[in-house]
Short mmCIF file of C-alpha atoms in Angstrom, two decimals:
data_model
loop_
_atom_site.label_atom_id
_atom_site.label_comp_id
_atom_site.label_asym_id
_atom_site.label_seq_id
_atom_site.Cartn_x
_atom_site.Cartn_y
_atom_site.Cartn_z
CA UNK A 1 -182.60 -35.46 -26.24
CA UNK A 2 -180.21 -33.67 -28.27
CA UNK A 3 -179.40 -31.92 -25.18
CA UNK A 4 -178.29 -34.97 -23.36
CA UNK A 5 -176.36 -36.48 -26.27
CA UNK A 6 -174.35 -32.25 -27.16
CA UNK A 7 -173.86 -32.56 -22.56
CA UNK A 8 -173.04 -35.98 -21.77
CA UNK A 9 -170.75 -34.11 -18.77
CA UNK A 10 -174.53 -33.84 -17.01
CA UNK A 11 -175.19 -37.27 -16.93
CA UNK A 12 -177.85 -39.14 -18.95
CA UNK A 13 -181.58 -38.02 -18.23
CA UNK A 14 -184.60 -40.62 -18.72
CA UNK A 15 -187.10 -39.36 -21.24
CA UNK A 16 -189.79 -39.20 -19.22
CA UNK A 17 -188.61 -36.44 -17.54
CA UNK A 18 -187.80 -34.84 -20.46
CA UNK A 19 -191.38 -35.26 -21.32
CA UNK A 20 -192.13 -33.87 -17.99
CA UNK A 21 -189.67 -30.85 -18.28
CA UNK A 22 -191.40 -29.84 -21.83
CA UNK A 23 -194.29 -30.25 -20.45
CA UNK A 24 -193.93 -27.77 -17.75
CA UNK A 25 -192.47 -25.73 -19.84
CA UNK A 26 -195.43 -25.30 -22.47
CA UNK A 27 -198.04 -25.31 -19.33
CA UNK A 28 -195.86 -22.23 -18.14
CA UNK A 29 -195.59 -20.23 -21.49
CA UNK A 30 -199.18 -20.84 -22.48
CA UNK A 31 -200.08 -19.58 -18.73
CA UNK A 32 -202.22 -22.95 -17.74
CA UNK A 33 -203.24 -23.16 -14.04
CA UNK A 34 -205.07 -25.06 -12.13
CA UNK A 35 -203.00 -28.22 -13.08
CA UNK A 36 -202.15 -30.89 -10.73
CA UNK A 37 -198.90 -32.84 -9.84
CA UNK A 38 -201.51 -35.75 -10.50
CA UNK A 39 -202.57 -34.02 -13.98
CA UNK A 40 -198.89 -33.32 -14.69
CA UNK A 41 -197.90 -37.14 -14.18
CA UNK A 42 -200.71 -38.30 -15.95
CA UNK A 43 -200.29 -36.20 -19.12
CA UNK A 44 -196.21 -36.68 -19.31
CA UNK A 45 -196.99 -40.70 -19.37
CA UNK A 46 -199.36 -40.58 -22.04
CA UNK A 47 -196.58 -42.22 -23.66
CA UNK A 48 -197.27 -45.04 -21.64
CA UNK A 49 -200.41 -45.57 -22.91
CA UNK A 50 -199.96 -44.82 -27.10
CA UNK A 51 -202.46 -47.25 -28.68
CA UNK A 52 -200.53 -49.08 -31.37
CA UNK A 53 -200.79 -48.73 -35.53
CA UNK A 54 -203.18 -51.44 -36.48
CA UNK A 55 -200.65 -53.80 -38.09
CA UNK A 56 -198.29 -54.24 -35.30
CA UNK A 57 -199.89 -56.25 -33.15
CA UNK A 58 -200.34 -58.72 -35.66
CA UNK A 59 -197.25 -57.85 -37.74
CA UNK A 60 -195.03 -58.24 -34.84
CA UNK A 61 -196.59 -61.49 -33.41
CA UNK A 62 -195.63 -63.11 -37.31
CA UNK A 63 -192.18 -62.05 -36.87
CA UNK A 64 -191.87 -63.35 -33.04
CA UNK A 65 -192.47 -66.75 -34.27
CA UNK A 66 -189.38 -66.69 -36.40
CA UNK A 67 -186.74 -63.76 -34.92
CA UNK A 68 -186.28 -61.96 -31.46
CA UNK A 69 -188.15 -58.88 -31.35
CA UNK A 70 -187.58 -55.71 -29.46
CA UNK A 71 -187.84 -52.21 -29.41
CA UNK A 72 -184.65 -49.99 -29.64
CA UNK A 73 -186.60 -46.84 -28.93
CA UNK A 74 -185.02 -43.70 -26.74
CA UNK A 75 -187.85 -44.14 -24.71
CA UNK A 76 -187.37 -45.06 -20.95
CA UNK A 77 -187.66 -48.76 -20.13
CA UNK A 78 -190.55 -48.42 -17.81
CA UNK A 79 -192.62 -46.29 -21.07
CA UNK A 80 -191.99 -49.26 -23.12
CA UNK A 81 -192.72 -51.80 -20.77
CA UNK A 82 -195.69 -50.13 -19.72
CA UNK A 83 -196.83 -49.02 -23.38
CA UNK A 84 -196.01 -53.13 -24.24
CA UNK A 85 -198.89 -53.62 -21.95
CA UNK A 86 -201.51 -51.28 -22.10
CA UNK A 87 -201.28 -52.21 -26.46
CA UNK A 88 -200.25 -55.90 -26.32
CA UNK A 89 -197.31 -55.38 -28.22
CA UNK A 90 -195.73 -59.25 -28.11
CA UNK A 91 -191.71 -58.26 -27.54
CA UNK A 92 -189.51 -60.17 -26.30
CA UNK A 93 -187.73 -58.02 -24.68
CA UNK A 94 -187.27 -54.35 -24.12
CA UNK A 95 -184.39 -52.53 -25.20
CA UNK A 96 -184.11 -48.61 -24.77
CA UNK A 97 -181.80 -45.75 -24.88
CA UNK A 98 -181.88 -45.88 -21.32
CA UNK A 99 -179.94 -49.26 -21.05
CA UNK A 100 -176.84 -47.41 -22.91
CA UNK A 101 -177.49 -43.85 -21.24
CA UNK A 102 -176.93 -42.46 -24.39
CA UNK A 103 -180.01 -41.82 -27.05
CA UNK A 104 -180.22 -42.49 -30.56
CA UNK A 105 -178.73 -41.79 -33.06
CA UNK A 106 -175.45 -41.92 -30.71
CA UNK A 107 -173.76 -45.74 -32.10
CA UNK A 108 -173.27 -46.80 -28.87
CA UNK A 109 -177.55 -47.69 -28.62
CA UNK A 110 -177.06 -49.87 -31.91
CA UNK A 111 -173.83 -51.56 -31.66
CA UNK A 112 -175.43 -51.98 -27.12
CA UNK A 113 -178.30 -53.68 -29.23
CA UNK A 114 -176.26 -56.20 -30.77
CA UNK A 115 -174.08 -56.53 -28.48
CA UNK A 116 -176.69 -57.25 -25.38
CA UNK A 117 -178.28 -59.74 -27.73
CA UNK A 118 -174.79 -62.05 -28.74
CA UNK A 119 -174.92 -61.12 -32.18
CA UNK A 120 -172.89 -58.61 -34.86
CA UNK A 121 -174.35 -55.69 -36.07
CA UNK A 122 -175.10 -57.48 -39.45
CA UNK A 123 -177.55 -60.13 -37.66
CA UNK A 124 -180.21 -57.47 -35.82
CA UNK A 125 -182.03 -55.23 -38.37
CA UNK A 126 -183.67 -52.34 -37.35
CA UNK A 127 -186.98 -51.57 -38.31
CA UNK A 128 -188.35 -47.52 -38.11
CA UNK A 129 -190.17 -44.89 -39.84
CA UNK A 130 -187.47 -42.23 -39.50
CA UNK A 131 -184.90 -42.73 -42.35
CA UNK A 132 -182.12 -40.86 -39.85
CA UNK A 133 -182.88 -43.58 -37.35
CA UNK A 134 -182.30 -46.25 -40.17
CA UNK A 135 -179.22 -43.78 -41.71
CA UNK A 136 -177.49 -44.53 -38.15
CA UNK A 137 -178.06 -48.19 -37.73
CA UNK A 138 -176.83 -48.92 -41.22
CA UNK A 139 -173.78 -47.05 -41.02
CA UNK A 140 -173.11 -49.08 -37.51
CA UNK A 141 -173.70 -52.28 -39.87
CA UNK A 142 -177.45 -52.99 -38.76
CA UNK A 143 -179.56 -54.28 -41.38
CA UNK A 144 -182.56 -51.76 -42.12
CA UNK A 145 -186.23 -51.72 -42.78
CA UNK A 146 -188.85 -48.74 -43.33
CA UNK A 147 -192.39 -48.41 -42.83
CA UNK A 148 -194.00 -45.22 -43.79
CA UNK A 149 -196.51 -43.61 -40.57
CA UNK A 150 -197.04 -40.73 -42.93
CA UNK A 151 -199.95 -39.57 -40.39
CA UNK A 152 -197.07 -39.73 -37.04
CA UNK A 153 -196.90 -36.19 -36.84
CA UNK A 154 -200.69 -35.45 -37.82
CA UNK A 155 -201.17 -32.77 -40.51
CA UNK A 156 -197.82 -30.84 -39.81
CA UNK A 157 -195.67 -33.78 -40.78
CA UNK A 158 -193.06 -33.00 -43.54
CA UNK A 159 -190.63 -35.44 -43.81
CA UNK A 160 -190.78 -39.54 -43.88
CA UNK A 161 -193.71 -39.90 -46.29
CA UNK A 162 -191.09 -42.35 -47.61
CA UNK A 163 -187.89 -44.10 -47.57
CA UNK A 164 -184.82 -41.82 -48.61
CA UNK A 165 -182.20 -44.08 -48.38
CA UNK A 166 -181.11 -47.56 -49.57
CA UNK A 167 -182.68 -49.95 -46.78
CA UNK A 168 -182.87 -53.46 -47.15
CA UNK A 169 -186.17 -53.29 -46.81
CA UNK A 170 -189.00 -50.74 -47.45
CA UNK A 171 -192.62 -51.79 -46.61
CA UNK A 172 -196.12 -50.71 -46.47
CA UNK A 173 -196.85 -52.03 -42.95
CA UNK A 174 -195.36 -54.92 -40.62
CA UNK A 175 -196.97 -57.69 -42.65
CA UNK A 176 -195.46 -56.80 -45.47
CA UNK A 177 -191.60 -57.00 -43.59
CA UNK A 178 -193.05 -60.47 -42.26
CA UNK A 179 -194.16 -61.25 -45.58
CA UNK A 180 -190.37 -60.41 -47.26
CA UNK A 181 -188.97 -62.50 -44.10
CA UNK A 182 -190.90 -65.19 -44.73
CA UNK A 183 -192.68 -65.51 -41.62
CA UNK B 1 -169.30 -64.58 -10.62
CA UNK B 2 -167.95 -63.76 -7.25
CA UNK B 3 -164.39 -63.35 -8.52
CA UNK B 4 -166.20 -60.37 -10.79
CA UNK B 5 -167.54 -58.77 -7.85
CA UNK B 6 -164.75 -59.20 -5.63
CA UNK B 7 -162.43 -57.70 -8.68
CA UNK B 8 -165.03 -54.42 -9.83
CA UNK B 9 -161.42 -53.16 -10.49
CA UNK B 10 -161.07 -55.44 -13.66
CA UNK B 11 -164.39 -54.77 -15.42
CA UNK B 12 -167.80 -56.78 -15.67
CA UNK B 13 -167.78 -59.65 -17.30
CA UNK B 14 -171.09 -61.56 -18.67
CA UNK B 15 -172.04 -65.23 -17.69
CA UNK B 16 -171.51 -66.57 -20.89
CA UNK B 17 -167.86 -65.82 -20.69
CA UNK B 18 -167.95 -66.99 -17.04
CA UNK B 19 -169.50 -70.36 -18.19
CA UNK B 20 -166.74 -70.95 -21.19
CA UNK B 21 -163.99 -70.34 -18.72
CA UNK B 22 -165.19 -72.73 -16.51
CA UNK B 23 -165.48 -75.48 -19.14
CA UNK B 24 -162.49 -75.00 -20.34
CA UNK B 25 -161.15 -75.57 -16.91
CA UNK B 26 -163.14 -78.79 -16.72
CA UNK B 27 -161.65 -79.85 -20.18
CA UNK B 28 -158.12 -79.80 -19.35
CA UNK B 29 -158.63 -80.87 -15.46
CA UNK B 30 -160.78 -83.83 -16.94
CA UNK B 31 -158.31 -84.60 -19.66
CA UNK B 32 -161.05 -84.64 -22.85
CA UNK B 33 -159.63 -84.04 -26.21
CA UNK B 34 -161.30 -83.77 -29.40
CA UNK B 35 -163.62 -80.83 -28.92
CA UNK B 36 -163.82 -78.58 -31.77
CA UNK B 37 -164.42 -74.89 -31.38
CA UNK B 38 -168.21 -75.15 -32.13
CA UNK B 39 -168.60 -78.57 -29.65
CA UNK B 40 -167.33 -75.62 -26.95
CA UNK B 41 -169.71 -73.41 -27.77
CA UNK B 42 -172.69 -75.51 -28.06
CA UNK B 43 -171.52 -76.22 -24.60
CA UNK B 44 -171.52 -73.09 -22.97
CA UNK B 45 -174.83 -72.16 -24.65
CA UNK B 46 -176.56 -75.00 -23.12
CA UNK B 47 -177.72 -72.49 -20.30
CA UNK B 48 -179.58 -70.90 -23.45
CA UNK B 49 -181.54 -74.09 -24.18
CA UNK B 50 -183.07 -74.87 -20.79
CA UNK B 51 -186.34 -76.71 -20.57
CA UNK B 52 -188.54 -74.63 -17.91
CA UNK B 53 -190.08 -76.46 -14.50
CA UNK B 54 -193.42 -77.55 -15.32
CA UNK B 55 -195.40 -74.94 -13.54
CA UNK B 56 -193.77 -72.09 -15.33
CA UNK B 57 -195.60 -71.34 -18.52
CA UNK B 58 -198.77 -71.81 -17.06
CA UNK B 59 -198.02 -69.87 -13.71
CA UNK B 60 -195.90 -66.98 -15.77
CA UNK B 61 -198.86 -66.49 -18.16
CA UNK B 62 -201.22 -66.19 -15.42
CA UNK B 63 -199.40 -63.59 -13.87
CA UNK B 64 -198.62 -61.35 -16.48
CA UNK B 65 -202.64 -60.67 -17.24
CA UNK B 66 -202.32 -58.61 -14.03
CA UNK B 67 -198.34 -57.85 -13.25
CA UNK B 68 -195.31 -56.92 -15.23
CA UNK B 69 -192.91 -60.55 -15.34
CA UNK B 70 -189.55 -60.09 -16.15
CA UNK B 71 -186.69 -62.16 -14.82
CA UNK B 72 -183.94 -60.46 -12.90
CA UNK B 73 -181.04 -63.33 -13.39
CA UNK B 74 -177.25 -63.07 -13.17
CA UNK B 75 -177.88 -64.63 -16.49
CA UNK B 76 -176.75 -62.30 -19.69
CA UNK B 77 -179.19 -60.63 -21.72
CA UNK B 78 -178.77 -63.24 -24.60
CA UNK B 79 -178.55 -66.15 -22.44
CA UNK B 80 -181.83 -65.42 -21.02
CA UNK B 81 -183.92 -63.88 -24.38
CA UNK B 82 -182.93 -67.03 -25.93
CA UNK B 83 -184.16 -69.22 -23.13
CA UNK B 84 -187.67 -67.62 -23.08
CA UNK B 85 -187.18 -68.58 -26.61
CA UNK B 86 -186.44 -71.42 -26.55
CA UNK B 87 -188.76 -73.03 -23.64
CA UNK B 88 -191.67 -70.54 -24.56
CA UNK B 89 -191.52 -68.11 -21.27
CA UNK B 90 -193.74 -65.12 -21.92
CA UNK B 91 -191.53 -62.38 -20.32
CA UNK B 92 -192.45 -58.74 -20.60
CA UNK B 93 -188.69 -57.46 -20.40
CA UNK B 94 -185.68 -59.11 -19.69
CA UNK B 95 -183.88 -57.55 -16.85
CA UNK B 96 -180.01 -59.57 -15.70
CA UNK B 97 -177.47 -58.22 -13.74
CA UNK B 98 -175.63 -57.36 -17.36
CA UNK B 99 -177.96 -54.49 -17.20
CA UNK B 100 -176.10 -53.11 -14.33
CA UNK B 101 -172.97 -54.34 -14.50
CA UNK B 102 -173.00 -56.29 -11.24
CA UNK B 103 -173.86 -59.47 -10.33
CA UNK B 104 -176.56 -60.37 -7.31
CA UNK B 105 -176.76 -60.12 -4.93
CA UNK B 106 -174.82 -56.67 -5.30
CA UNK B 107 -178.02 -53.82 -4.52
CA UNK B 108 -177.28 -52.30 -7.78
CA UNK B 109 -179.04 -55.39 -9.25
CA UNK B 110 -182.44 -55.61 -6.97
CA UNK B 111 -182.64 -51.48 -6.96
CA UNK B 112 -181.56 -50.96 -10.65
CA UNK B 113 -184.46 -53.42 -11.71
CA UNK B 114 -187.07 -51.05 -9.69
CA UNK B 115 -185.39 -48.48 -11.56
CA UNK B 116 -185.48 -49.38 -14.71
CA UNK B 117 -189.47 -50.19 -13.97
CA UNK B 118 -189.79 -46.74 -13.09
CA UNK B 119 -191.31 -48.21 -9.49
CA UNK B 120 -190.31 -48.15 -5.73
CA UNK B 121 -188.47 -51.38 -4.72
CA UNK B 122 -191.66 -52.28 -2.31
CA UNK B 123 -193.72 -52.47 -5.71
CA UNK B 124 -191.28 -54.93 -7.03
CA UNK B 125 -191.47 -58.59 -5.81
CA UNK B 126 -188.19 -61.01 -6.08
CA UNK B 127 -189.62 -64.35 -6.81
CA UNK B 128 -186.53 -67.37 -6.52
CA UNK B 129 -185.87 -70.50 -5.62
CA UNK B 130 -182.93 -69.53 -3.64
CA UNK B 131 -183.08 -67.91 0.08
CA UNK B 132 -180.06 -65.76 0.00
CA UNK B 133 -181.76 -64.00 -3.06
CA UNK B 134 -184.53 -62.68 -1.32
CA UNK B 135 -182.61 -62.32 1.66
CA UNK B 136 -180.72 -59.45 -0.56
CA UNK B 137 -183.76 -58.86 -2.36
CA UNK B 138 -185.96 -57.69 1.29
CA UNK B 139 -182.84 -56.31 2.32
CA UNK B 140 -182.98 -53.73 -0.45
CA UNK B 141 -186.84 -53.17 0.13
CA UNK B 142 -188.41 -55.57 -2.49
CA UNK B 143 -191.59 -57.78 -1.91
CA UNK B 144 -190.30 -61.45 -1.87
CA UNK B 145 -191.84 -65.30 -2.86
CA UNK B 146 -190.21 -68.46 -3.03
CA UNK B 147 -190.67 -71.57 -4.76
CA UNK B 148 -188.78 -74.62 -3.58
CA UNK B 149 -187.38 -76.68 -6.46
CA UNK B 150 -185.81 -79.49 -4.06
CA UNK B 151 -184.12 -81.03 -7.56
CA UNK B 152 -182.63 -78.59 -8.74
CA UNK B 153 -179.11 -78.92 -7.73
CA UNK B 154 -179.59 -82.73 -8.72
CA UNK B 155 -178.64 -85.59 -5.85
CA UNK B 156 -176.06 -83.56 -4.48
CA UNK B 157 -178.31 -80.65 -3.03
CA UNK B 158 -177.69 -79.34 0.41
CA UNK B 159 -180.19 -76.01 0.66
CA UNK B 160 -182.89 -74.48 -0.64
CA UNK B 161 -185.40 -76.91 0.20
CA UNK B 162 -187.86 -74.72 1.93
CA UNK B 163 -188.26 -71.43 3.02
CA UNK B 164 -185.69 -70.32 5.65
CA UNK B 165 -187.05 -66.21 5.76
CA UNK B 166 -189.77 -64.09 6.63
CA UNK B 167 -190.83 -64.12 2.48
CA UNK B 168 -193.84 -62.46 1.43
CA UNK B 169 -195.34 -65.61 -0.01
CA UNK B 170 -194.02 -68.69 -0.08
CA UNK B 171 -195.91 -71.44 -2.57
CA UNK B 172 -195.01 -75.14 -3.91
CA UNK B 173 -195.23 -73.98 -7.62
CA UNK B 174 -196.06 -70.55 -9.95
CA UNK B 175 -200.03 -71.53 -9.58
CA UNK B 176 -199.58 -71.25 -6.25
CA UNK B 177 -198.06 -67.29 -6.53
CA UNK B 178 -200.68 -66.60 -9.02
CA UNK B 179 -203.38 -67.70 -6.43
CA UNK B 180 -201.93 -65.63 -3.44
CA UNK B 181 -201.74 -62.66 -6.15
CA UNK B 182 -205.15 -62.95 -7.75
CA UNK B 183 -204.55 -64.11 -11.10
#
């Protein structure tokens, strides 16, 4: 991704074939045969089929009954659609990266956010576990809420175990942001 | 809308603009005074309070158990989140020609929603009410169904009342698609 966003000269580049380009590339340098192009395609969309962190089903379905919700992930739109699906995540809509050809933390994927949905900056708030997601959507005049996934990157993760900067709101899980919503 | 696609030259411009310029027009061509700022608005936003044909819920929700629903409208992102909103459509995604930047039945529109989906345009199925949509929509290689809504257009309607192409299905109501589909 950083790629795209230092080369925008090259044109923007869908992340699953990103996913499929690292993927090729690992299969290569760890010498795997034997794979195939079905194997390949099925392995670079296991993105497509994430199951979901228990809360956010439920979470998210409180906070639909009060507020538009949506993604603003730099996943494609067809990953999110499809991972919407297969773990019943109740958006309203899907809004990636891939709508704005440009991938996050670039401002014009926040400020296309608002924009697409009639609203300033200061009406959508953006929910994540990353704080430099959240450090980019406040400084484009999103509101901002954390929830720690310190288990995201399994037993190698170092950073995120909790919020860093000052969000509007910092949470335990997605009840707990549709609890301080009051939804 | 076909002054923006006649004019590409000028820039897109999103229906909810479209829709205050017209009423403006009507204002002063009518004669009305007394309309504050917010009476215009509430106005032109009336697209984003629609109250859906009978069948829809019902026929939308049987659908999506088995197929991806999303609309593909000339209607803005906004206008159309806040109708499924507001009249309780259970969209997966919300696909409009603001996506692409060009109005139907321009092909950007028909093939950028197959895009986006990540699918070949014979995988994706147009479903309107109007014949010169899926006439552009089996043009470009999309699967098409129609369902009449002879009152649409109010007293004054002229076309539309039945099927005048070769459509893939063609069905009185949404249960009826859902039948023909499986659902």
């Amino acid at each position: 991704m950083d790629e795209v966003r230092r080369h925008p000269e090259r044109g923007y580049v869908i992340l699953d074939v990103l996913h499929r380009r690292s993927l090729e590339t690992l299969v290569a340098q760890l010498g795997i045969a034997g794979l195939t192009e079905a194997d390949l395609d099925y392995l670079t969309r296991g993105w497509h089929r994430l199951h979901p962190w228990r809360d956010s089903v439920a979470g998210l379905t409180r906070l639909k009954s009060k507020y538009i919700i949506s993604p603003l992930s730099n996943g494609n739109v067809a990953l999110l659609t499809n991972m919407a699906k297969f773990a019943g995540l109740p958006w309203d809509l899907v809004m990636s990266a891939e709508l704005f050809a440009h991938y996050k933390p670039d401002p014009e994927t926040y400020l296309g956010a608002a924009r697409l949905l009639g609203l300033t900056p200061g009406e959508v708030m953006m929910v994540a576990a990353h704080n430099n997601d959240l450090e980019a959507a406040q400084k484009n005049g999103l509101k901002t809420a954390f929830v720690a996934r310190p288990t995201e990157y399994g037993p190698l993760q170092k950073r995120d175990f909790e919020a860093t900067g000052a969000w509007d709101i910092v949470a335990t899980d997605f009840a707990g942001i549709a609890d301080r919503l009051g939804c």
